[in-house]
Tab-separated table of C-alpha atoms in Angstrom:
chain	number	residue	atom	x	y	z
A	1147	MET	CA	-157.795	-40.620	67.989
A	1148	LYS	CA	-159.366	-42.827	69.461
A	1149	ASN	CA	-162.570	-41.179	68.777
A	1150	ILE	CA	-161.936	-41.245	65.022
A	1151	PHE	CA	-161.098	-44.899	65.724
A	1152	ARG	CA	-164.867	-45.876	67.714
A	1153	LEU	CA	-166.815	-43.468	64.583
A	1154	THR	CA	-164.943	-45.697	61.977
A	1155	LEU	CA	-165.802	-49.538	63.912
A	1156	SER	CA	-169.482	-47.306	64.825
A	1157	MET	CA	-169.448	-46.546	60.880
A	1158	ILE	CA	-168.753	-49.906	59.883
A	1159	VAL	CA	-170.697	-52.492	63.006
A	1160	LEU	CA	-174.417	-49.805	61.380
A	1161	PHE	CA	-173.115	-50.606	57.666
A	1162	THR	CA	-173.169	-54.392	58.575
A	1163	ILE	CA	-175.713	-54.731	60.248
A	1164	ILE	CA	-178.527	-52.862	57.269
A	1165	SER	CA	-176.759	-54.158	55.026
A	1166	CYS	CA	-177.064	-57.898	56.373
A	1167	GLU	CA	-181.019	-57.464	56.720
A	1168	LYS	CA	-183.149	-59.737	54.489
A	1169	LYS	CA	-185.538	-57.591	52.410
A	1170	ALA	CA	-188.938	-58.940	52.099
A	1171	THR	CA	-189.099	-59.894	48.408
A	1172	GLY	CA	-193.163	-59.913	48.723
A	1173	PRO	CA	-195.599	-63.582	48.635
A	1174	GLU	CA	-193.428	-66.793	49.199
A	1175	LEU	CA	-193.413	-67.768	45.544
A	1176	ASP	CA	-191.115	-70.675	45.635
A	1177	GLY	CA	-192.291	-74.240	44.392
A	1178	THR	CA	-193.869	-75.475	41.934
A	1179	TRP	CA	-197.716	-74.014	40.493
A	1180	GLU	CA	-199.033	-75.897	38.238
A	1181	LEU	CA	-202.070	-74.776	36.356
A	1182	ARG	CA	-205.591	-76.081	37.340
A	1183	HIS	CA	-208.395	-73.995	35.485
A	1184	VAL	CA	-208.312	-71.437	33.400
A	1185	ALA	CA	-211.195	-69.332	32.401
A	1186	GLY	CA	-211.807	-66.107	29.794
A	1187	ILE	CA	-210.524	-68.240	26.733
A	1188	GLN	CA	-213.096	-71.029	26.636
A	1189	VAL	CA	-213.902	-72.563	23.563
A	1190	ARG	CA	-216.247	-74.883	22.927
A	1191	GLY	CA	-216.116	-78.567	24.334
A	1192	VAL	CA	-213.018	-77.979	25.622
A	1193	ASP	CA	-212.766	-78.415	29.382
A	1194	PRO	CA	-211.480	-75.618	31.240
A	1195	ASN	CA	-209.926	-77.002	33.621
A	1196	PHE	CA	-206.331	-78.941	34.261
A	1197	LYS	CA	-205.237	-82.083	35.914
A	1198	PRO	CA	-202.313	-83.146	37.321
A	1199	GLY	CA	-199.303	-83.921	35.753
A	1200	ASN	CA	-200.671	-81.427	33.279
A	1201	GLY	CA	-196.851	-79.789	32.338
A	1202	ASN	CA	-198.170	-76.356	32.258
A	1203	SER	CA	-196.704	-74.802	35.604
A	1204	PHE	CA	-194.496	-72.205	36.743
A	1205	LYS	CA	-191.158	-72.842	38.960
A	1206	PHE	CA	-189.796	-69.869	41.278
A	1207	ASP	CA	-186.964	-70.303	42.928
A	1208	GLY	CA	-185.735	-66.576	45.134
A	1209	GLN	CA	-186.202	-64.119	42.354
A	1210	ASN	CA	-185.693	-66.615	39.672
A	1211	PHE	CA	-188.980	-68.283	37.134
A	1212	GLU	CA	-189.122	-70.893	34.445
A	1213	LYS	CA	-192.727	-71.306	32.694
A	1214	TYR	CA	-193.546	-74.998	30.841
A	1215	SER	CA	-196.367	-75.906	28.578
A	1216	ASP	CA	-196.831	-79.225	27.985
A	1217	GLY	CA	-193.609	-80.165	30.170
A	1218	LYS	CA	-191.433	-77.926	27.904
A	1219	LYS	CA	-189.903	-74.432	28.923
A	1220	VAL	CA	-190.427	-72.292	27.188
A	1221	LEU	CA	-190.058	-68.745	29.260
A	1222	SER	CA	-187.684	-67.908	32.068
A	1223	GLY	CA	-185.471	-64.485	33.942
A	1224	SER	CA	-186.679	-63.161	36.882
A	1225	PHE	CA	-189.520	-61.566	38.532
A	1226	THR	CA	-190.698	-58.961	40.523
A	1227	VAL	CA	-193.843	-58.755	42.752
A	1228	THR	CA	-194.992	-56.167	44.485
A	1229	PRO	CA	-197.978	-55.346	46.788
A	1230	GLU	CA	-201.686	-54.208	45.479
A	1231	LYS	CA	-204.684	-52.111	47.890
A	1232	ASP	CA	-207.610	-55.065	46.454
A	1233	VAL	CA	-207.266	-54.211	43.205
A	1234	PRO	CA	-210.397	-54.825	41.254
A	1235	VAL	CA	-209.555	-57.576	38.089
A	1236	ASN	CA	-212.868	-59.370	36.928
A	1237	ASN	CA	-214.750	-59.560	39.946
A	1238	ARG	CA	-212.374	-60.739	42.436
A	1239	LYS	CA	-209.463	-58.102	44.260
A	1240	ALA	CA	-205.774	-58.687	43.316
A	1241	ASN	CA	-203.541	-58.427	45.736
A	1242	TYR	CA	-199.977	-58.558	44.123
A	1243	SER	CA	-198.950	-57.561	41.016
A	1244	ILE	CA	-196.023	-59.385	39.201
A	1245	LYS	CA	-193.536	-58.718	36.312
A	1246	PHE	CA	-191.674	-61.610	34.110
A	1247	ASN	CA	-187.949	-59.918	32.745
A	1248	ASN	CA	-189.275	-56.694	34.055
A	1249	GLU	CA	-192.283	-56.627	30.970
A	1250	GLU	CA	-195.518	-55.871	31.060
A	1251	LYS	CA	-197.431	-55.922	34.960
A	1252	LEU	CA	-200.046	-58.878	35.504
A	1253	TYR	CA	-202.064	-59.095	38.872
A	1254	MET	CA	-202.037	-61.760	40.699
A	1255	LEU	CA	-204.782	-63.599	43.513
A	1256	LEU	CA	-202.312	-65.092	46.106
A	1257	SER	CA	-203.783	-67.143	48.654
A	1258	GLU	CA	-201.418	-70.465	50.973
A	1259	ASN	CA	-201.633	-72.351	48.133
A	1260	LYS	CA	-203.132	-71.443	45.278
A	1261	PHE	CA	-202.580	-68.508	42.761
A	1262	ILE	CA	-204.398	-66.995	40.221
A	1263	LEU	CA	-202.660	-64.454	37.589
A	1264	PHE	CA	-204.908	-62.419	35.407
A	1265	ASP	CA	-203.931	-61.263	32.176
A	1266	GLY	CA	-205.804	-58.177	31.652
A	1267	VAL	CA	-209.896	-58.659	31.932
A	1268	ILE	CA	-212.388	-61.535	30.847
A	1269	ALA	CA	-214.693	-58.746	29.722
A	1270	ALA	CA	-211.996	-57.227	26.613
A	1271	ASP	CA	-210.277	-60.836	26.115
A	1272	GLY	CA	-208.047	-61.173	28.593
A	1273	THR	CA	-207.745	-64.528	31.285
A	1274	GLU	CA	-207.466	-65.669	34.534
A	1275	SER	CA	-205.205	-68.836	35.041
A	1276	THR	CA	-205.600	-70.457	38.443
A	1277	PHE	CA	-202.343	-72.309	39.714
A	1278	GLU	CA	-201.921	-75.008	42.612
A	1279	LYS	CA	-198.763	-75.492	44.270
A	1280	GLN	CA	-197.463	-78.626	43.913
C-alpha cells in the first residue's frame, strides 16, 4: 500500500512539474509595433516611409494581436510564430513565420526593435512592411 501511495504521489508531482513548464512561443513580440516603411507597392509621388504616430500598427499581447490602419482596428485574433532557418525572401533571410488567425503563413525578419513582415515577394506584387517597436 505504501508503494502505491509513493508511486501515485510521484506521478502527481511529475505531472505538476511538466504542466508548469512555460512553453516557448517564439520571439518576444508583446507591445505595439508601428509601420515605418513599405516596399513593393510604390505609387509614383507617394513616400513609402511613415512617420511616428501614423496610426498603422500591430499590438501583440501574449498570443493575441490587434491590427490598426489609420488608427482604426481592422483585424484581431490570435497568432502563432514558428522559428525558420534563414528563408530567403527579397534578398533577405526571414527567421520566423507567423500565422494570424491560423490563416496564410507569412514570413518575418525580427531583430531587437524592428520586424519586417513579408507578404509574398516583391517580384510577384508582394510587399515588405517594416515595423518599429514603440
